[in-house]
Amino acid sequence: QVQLVESGGGLVQAGGSLRLSCAASTNIFSLNAMGWYRQAPGKQRELVALVRTSGIINYAEPVKGRFTISRDAAKNTVYLQMNDLKPEDTAVYYCLASHTVANYWGQGTQVTVSS
């Protein structure tokens, strides 16, 4: 069982920035990948960014060039730096830890971008 604790959401104006954090209860390099998903009201959960143990990173097209995923091995933490935020980025953001036997999700953190 992997526990994930997210923080950093909030309300920001369009063009602003936020940084999300996700602290894992295990060595993040024992996982296949960690990443961020988001779910807006009435929509399906979608991938935002994913970093594999190898270091390969994938971003969703809408966030390329604006969001950056990174990790701190010493803190077992993954971050999502979000710049130039837009109203369409408004959603609940969920941290994902992908393990060989299961995927684990954080509780979610709300990001609201006002126009």
PDB file of N, CA and C in Angstrom, residues 34-83:
ATOM      1  N   MET A  34       5.272   7.982 -11.594  1.00  0.00           N
ATOM      2  CA  MET A  34       4.399   8.861 -10.812  1.00  0.00           C
ATOM      3  C   MET A  34       3.919   9.962 -11.724  1.00  0.00           C
ATOM      4  N   GLY A  35       2.753  10.472 -11.410  1.00  0.00           N
ATOM      5  CA  GLY A  35       2.238  11.512 -12.288  1.00  0.00           C
ATOM      6  C   GLY A  35       1.043  12.229 -11.714  1.00  0.00           C
ATOM      7  N   TRP A  36       0.483  13.066 -12.555  1.00  0.00           N
ATOM      8  CA  TRP A  36      -0.672  13.874 -12.195  1.00  0.00           C
ATOM      9  C   TRP A  36      -1.770  13.696 -13.239  1.00  0.00           C
ATOM     10  N   TYR A  37      -2.970  13.537 -12.747  1.00  0.00           N
ATOM     11  CA  TYR A  37      -4.170  13.522 -13.567  1.00  0.00           C
ATOM     12  C   TYR A  37      -5.086  14.639 -13.062  1.00  0.00           C
ATOM     13  N   ARG A  38      -6.065  14.976 -13.857  1.00  0.00           N
ATOM     14  CA  ARG A  38      -7.041  15.960 -13.413  1.00  0.00           C
ATOM     15  C   ARG A  38      -8.433  15.585 -13.905  1.00  0.00           C
ATOM     16  N   GLN A  39      -9.417  16.065 -13.173  1.00  0.00           N
ATOM     17  CA  GLN A  39     -10.803  15.799 -13.543  1.00  0.00           C
ATOM     18  C   GLN A  39     -11.619  17.064 -13.326  1.00  0.00           C
ATOM     19  N   ALA A  40     -12.147  17.580 -14.417  1.00  0.00           N
ATOM     20  CA  ALA A  40     -13.011  18.746 -14.369  1.00  0.00           C
ATOM     21  C   ALA A  40     -14.460  18.290 -14.227  1.00  0.00           C
ATOM     22  N   PRO A  41     -15.330  19.141 -13.725  1.00  0.00           N
ATOM     23  CA  PRO A  41     -16.738  18.752 -13.555  1.00  0.00           C
ATOM     24  C   PRO A  41     -17.350  18.258 -14.861  1.00  0.00           C
ATOM     25  N   GLY A  42     -17.978  17.101 -14.801  1.00  0.00           N
ATOM     26  CA  GLY A  42     -18.647  16.557 -15.972  1.00  0.00           C
ATOM     27  C   GLY A  42     -17.736  15.920 -16.985  1.00  0.00           C
ATOM     28  N   LYS A  43     -16.444  15.835 -16.670  1.00  0.00           N
ATOM     29  CA  LYS A  43     -15.486  15.261 -17.615  1.00  0.00           C
ATOM     30  C   LYS A  43     -14.780  14.066 -16.998  1.00  0.00           C
ATOM     31  N   GLN A  44     -14.161  13.291 -17.870  1.00  0.00           N
ATOM     32  CA  GLN A  44     -13.406  12.134 -17.395  1.00  0.00           C
ATOM     33  C   GLN A  44     -12.036  12.582 -16.868  1.00  0.00           C
ATOM     34  N   ARG A  45     -11.484  11.766 -15.994  1.00  0.00           N
ATOM     35  CA  ARG A  45     -10.140  12.033 -15.504  1.00  0.00           C
ATOM     36  C   ARG A  45      -9.162  11.880 -16.664  1.00  0.00           C
ATOM     37  N   GLU A  46      -8.222  12.814 -16.759  1.00  0.00           N
ATOM     38  CA  GLU A  46      -7.275  12.791 -17.868  1.00  0.00           C
ATOM     39  C   GLU A  46      -5.854  12.987 -17.372  1.00  0.00           C
ATOM     40  N   LEU A  47      -4.929  12.447 -18.143  1.00  0.00           N
ATOM     41  CA  LEU A  47      -3.515  12.586 -17.830  1.00  0.00           C
ATOM     42  C   LEU A  47      -3.080  14.025 -17.997  1.00  0.00           C
ATOM     43  N   VAL A  48      -2.264  14.499 -17.052  1.00  0.00           N
ATOM     44  CA  VAL A  48      -1.629  15.809 -17.164  1.00  0.00           C
ATOM     45  C   VAL A  48      -0.145  15.625 -17.457  1.00  0.00           C
ATOM     46  N   ALA A  49       0.538  14.878 -16.602  1.00  0.00           N
ATOM     47  CA  ALA A  49       1.972  14.648 -16.766  1.00  0.00           C
ATOM     48  C   ALA A  49       2.354  13.376 -16.028  1.00  0.00           C
ATOM     49  N   LEU A  50       3.337  12.684 -16.580  1.00  0.00           N
ATOM     50  CA  LEU A  50       3.778  11.424 -16.012  1.00  0.00           C
ATOM     51  C   LEU A  50       5.290  11.333 -16.129  1.00  0.00           C
ATOM     52  N   VAL A  51       5.950  10.914 -15.054  1.00  0.00           N
ATOM     53  CA  VAL A  51       7.390  10.683 -15.110  1.00  0.00           C
ATOM     54  C   VAL A  51       7.653   9.235 -14.724  1.00  0.00           C
ATOM     55  N   ARG A  52       8.320   8.529 -15.607  1.00  0.00           N
ATOM     56  CA  ARG A  52       8.637   7.127 -15.361  1.00  0.00           C
ATOM     57  C   ARG A  52       9.933   7.021 -14.572  1.00  0.00           C
ATOM     58  N   THR A  53      10.160   5.874 -13.982  1.00  0.00           N
ATOM     59  CA  THR A  53      11.375   5.670 -13.207  1.00  0.00           C
ATOM     60  C   THR A  53      12.609   5.943 -14.059  1.00  0.00           C
ATOM     61  N   SER A  54      12.531   5.628 -15.334  1.00  0.00           N
ATOM     62  CA  SER A  54      13.647   5.845 -16.263  1.00  0.00           C
ATOM     63  C   SER A  54      13.941   7.325 -16.474  1.00  0.00           C
ATOM     64  N   GLY A  55      12.978   8.170 -16.113  1.00  0.00           N
ATOM     65  CA  GLY A  55      13.135   9.599 -16.337  1.00  0.00           C
ATOM     66  C   GLY A  55      12.354  10.118 -17.530  1.00  0.00           C
ATOM     67  N   ILE A  56      11.795   9.224 -18.307  1.00  0.00           N
ATOM     68  CA  ILE A  56      10.987   9.644 -19.450  1.00  0.00           C
ATOM     69  C   ILE A  56       9.725  10.344 -18.937  1.00  0.00           C
ATOM     70  N   ILE A  57       9.413  11.462 -19.558  1.00  0.00           N
ATOM     71  CA  ILE A  57       8.279  12.285 -19.137  1.00  0.00           C
ATOM     72  C   ILE A  57       7.296  12.441 -20.288  1.00  0.00           C
ATOM     73  N   ASN A  58       6.041  12.352 -19.965  1.00  0.00           N
ATOM     74  CA  ASN A  58       4.972  12.603 -20.934  1.00  0.00           C
ATOM     75  C   ASN A  58       4.072  13.724 -20.411  1.00  0.00           C
ATOM     76  N   TYR A  59       3.719  14.624 -21.296  1.00  0.00           N
ATOM     77  CA  TYR A  59       2.784  15.693 -20.972  1.00  0.00           C
ATOM     78  C   TYR A  59       1.577  15.624 -21.897  1.00  0.00           C
ATOM     79  N   ALA A  60       0.430  15.992 -21.363  1.00  0.00           N
ATOM     80  CA  ALA A  60      -0.733  16.154 -22.214  1.00  0.00           C
ATOM     81  C   ALA A  60      -0.525  17.386 -23.087  1.00  0.00           C
ATOM     82  N   GLU A  61      -1.049  17.351 -24.296  1.00  0.00           N
ATOM     83  CA  GLU A  61      -0.852  18.455 -25.227  1.00  0.00           C
ATOM     84  C   GLU A  61      -1.278  19.808 -24.669  1.00  0.00           C
ATOM     85  N   PRO A  62      -2.417  19.903 -23.993  1.00  0.00           N
ATOM     86  CA  PRO A  62      -2.866  21.230 -23.514  1.00  0.00           C
ATOM     87  C   PRO A  62      -1.929  21.898 -22.499  1.00  0.00           C
ATOM     88  N   VAL A  63      -1.037  21.121 -21.876  1.00  0.00           N
ATOM     89  CA  VAL A  63      -0.193  21.703 -20.829  1.00  0.00           C
ATOM     90  C   VAL A  63       1.268  21.806 -21.234  1.00  0.00           C
ATOM     91  N   LYS A  64       1.599  21.295 -22.397  1.00  0.00           N
ATOM     92  CA  LYS A  64       2.998  21.349 -22.846  1.00  0.00           C
ATOM     93  C   LYS A  64       3.477  22.790 -22.917  1.00  0.00           C
ATOM     94  N   GLY A  65       4.659  23.005 -22.377  1.00  0.00           N
ATOM     95  CA  GLY A  65       5.229  24.341 -22.387  1.00  0.00           C
ATOM     96  C   GLY A  65       4.791  25.199 -21.214  1.00  0.00           C
ATOM     97  N   ARG A  66       3.791  24.741 -20.467  1.00  0.00           N
ATOM     98  CA  ARG A  66       3.307  25.524 -19.316  1.00  0.00           C
ATOM     99  C   ARG A  66       3.510  24.794 -17.989  1.00  0.00           C
ATOM    100  N   PHE A  67       3.399  23.473 -18.009  1.00  0.00           N
ATOM    101  CA  PHE A  67       3.531  22.671 -16.800  1.00  0.00           C
ATOM    102  C   PHE A  67       4.840  21.891 -16.829  1.00  0.00           C
ATOM    103  N   THR A  68       5.414  21.699 -15.645  1.00  0.00           N
ATOM    104  CA  THR A  68       6.644  20.924 -15.529  1.00  0.00           C
ATOM    105  C   THR A  68       6.521  19.968 -14.349  1.00  0.00           C
ATOM    106  N   ILE A  69       6.758  18.691 -14.623  1.00  0.00           N
ATOM    107  CA  ILE A  69       6.764  17.697 -13.554  1.00  0.00           C
ATOM    108  C   ILE A  69       8.210  17.434 -13.147  1.00  0.00           C
ATOM    109  N   SER A  70       8.420  17.280 -11.844  1.00  0.00           N
ATOM    110  CA  SER A  70       9.761  16.993 -11.350  1.00  0.00           C
ATOM    111  C   SER A  70       9.638  16.141 -10.094  1.00  0.00           C
ATOM    112  N   ARG A  71      10.758  15.614  -9.634  1.00  0.00           N
ATOM    113  CA  ARG A  71      10.731  14.741  -8.468  1.00  0.00           C
ATOM    114  C   ARG A  71      11.957  14.981  -7.605  1.00  0.00           C
ATOM    115  N   ASP A  72      11.774  14.755  -6.323  1.00  0.00           N
ATOM    116  CA  ASP A  72      12.837  14.872  -5.347  1.00  0.00           C
ATOM    117  C   ASP A  72      12.942  13.527  -4.648  1.00  0.00           C
ATOM    118  N   ALA A  73      13.974  12.774  -4.970  1.00  0.00           N
ATOM    119  CA  ALA A  73      14.128  11.427  -4.420  1.00  0.00           C
ATOM    120  C   ALA A  73      14.328  11.456  -2.911  1.00  0.00           C
ATOM    121  N   ALA A  74      15.032  12.445  -2.425  1.00  0.00           N
ATOM    122  CA  ALA A  74      15.310  12.512  -0.992  1.00  0.00           C
ATOM    123  C   ALA A  74      14.037  12.711  -0.178  1.00  0.00           C
ATOM    124  N   LYS A  75      13.050  13.374  -0.792  1.00  0.00           N
ATOM    125  CA  LYS A  75      11.790  13.638  -0.101  1.00  0.00           C
ATOM    126  C   LYS A  75      10.665  12.713  -0.570  1.00  0.00           C
ATOM    127  N   ASN A  76      10.979  11.826  -1.510  1.00  0.00           N
ATOM    128  CA  ASN A  76       9.939  10.944  -2.081  1.00  0.00           C
ATOM    129  C   ASN A  76       8.726  11.757  -2.529  1.00  0.00           C
ATOM    130  N   THR A  77       9.011  12.829  -3.211  1.00  0.00           N
ATOM    131  CA  THR A  77       7.969  13.788  -3.587  1.00  0.00           C
ATOM    132  C   THR A  77       8.050  14.111  -5.074  1.00  0.00           C
ATOM    133  N   VAL A  78       6.890  14.229  -5.680  1.00  0.00           N
ATOM    134  CA  VAL A  78       6.767  14.661  -7.068  1.00  0.00           C
ATOM    135  C   VAL A  78       6.034  16.002  -7.073  1.00  0.00           C
ATOM    136  N   TYR A  79       6.487  16.874  -7.960  1.00  0.00           N
ATOM    137  CA  TYR A  79       5.911  18.207  -8.044  1.00  0.00           C
ATOM    138  C   TYR A  79       5.314  18.442  -9.431  1.00  0.00           C
ATOM    139  N   LEU A  80       4.357  19.342  -9.471  1.00  0.00           N
ATOM    140  CA  LEU A  80       3.832  19.806 -10.744  1.00  0.00           C
ATOM    141  C   LEU A  80       3.825  21.329 -10.695  1.00  0.00           C
ATOM    142  N   GLN A  81       4.761  21.928 -11.406  1.00  0.00           N
ATOM    143  CA  GLN A  81       4.806  23.375 -11.513  1.00  0.00           C
ATOM    144  C   GLN A  81       3.897  23.794 -12.666  1.00  0.00           C
ATOM    145  N   MET A  82       2.934  24.633 -12.357  1.00  0.00           N
ATOM    146  CA  MET A  82       1.953  25.043 -13.353  1.00  0.00           C
ATOM    147  C   MET A  82       2.060  26.552 -13.552  1.00  0.00           C
ATOM    148  N   ASN A  83       2.442  26.938 -14.753  1.00  0.00           N
ATOM    149  CA  ASN A  83       2.585  28.351 -15.093  1.00  0.00           C
ATOM    150  C   ASN A  83       1.568  28.741 -16.158  1.00  0.00           C
TER     151      ASN A  83
END
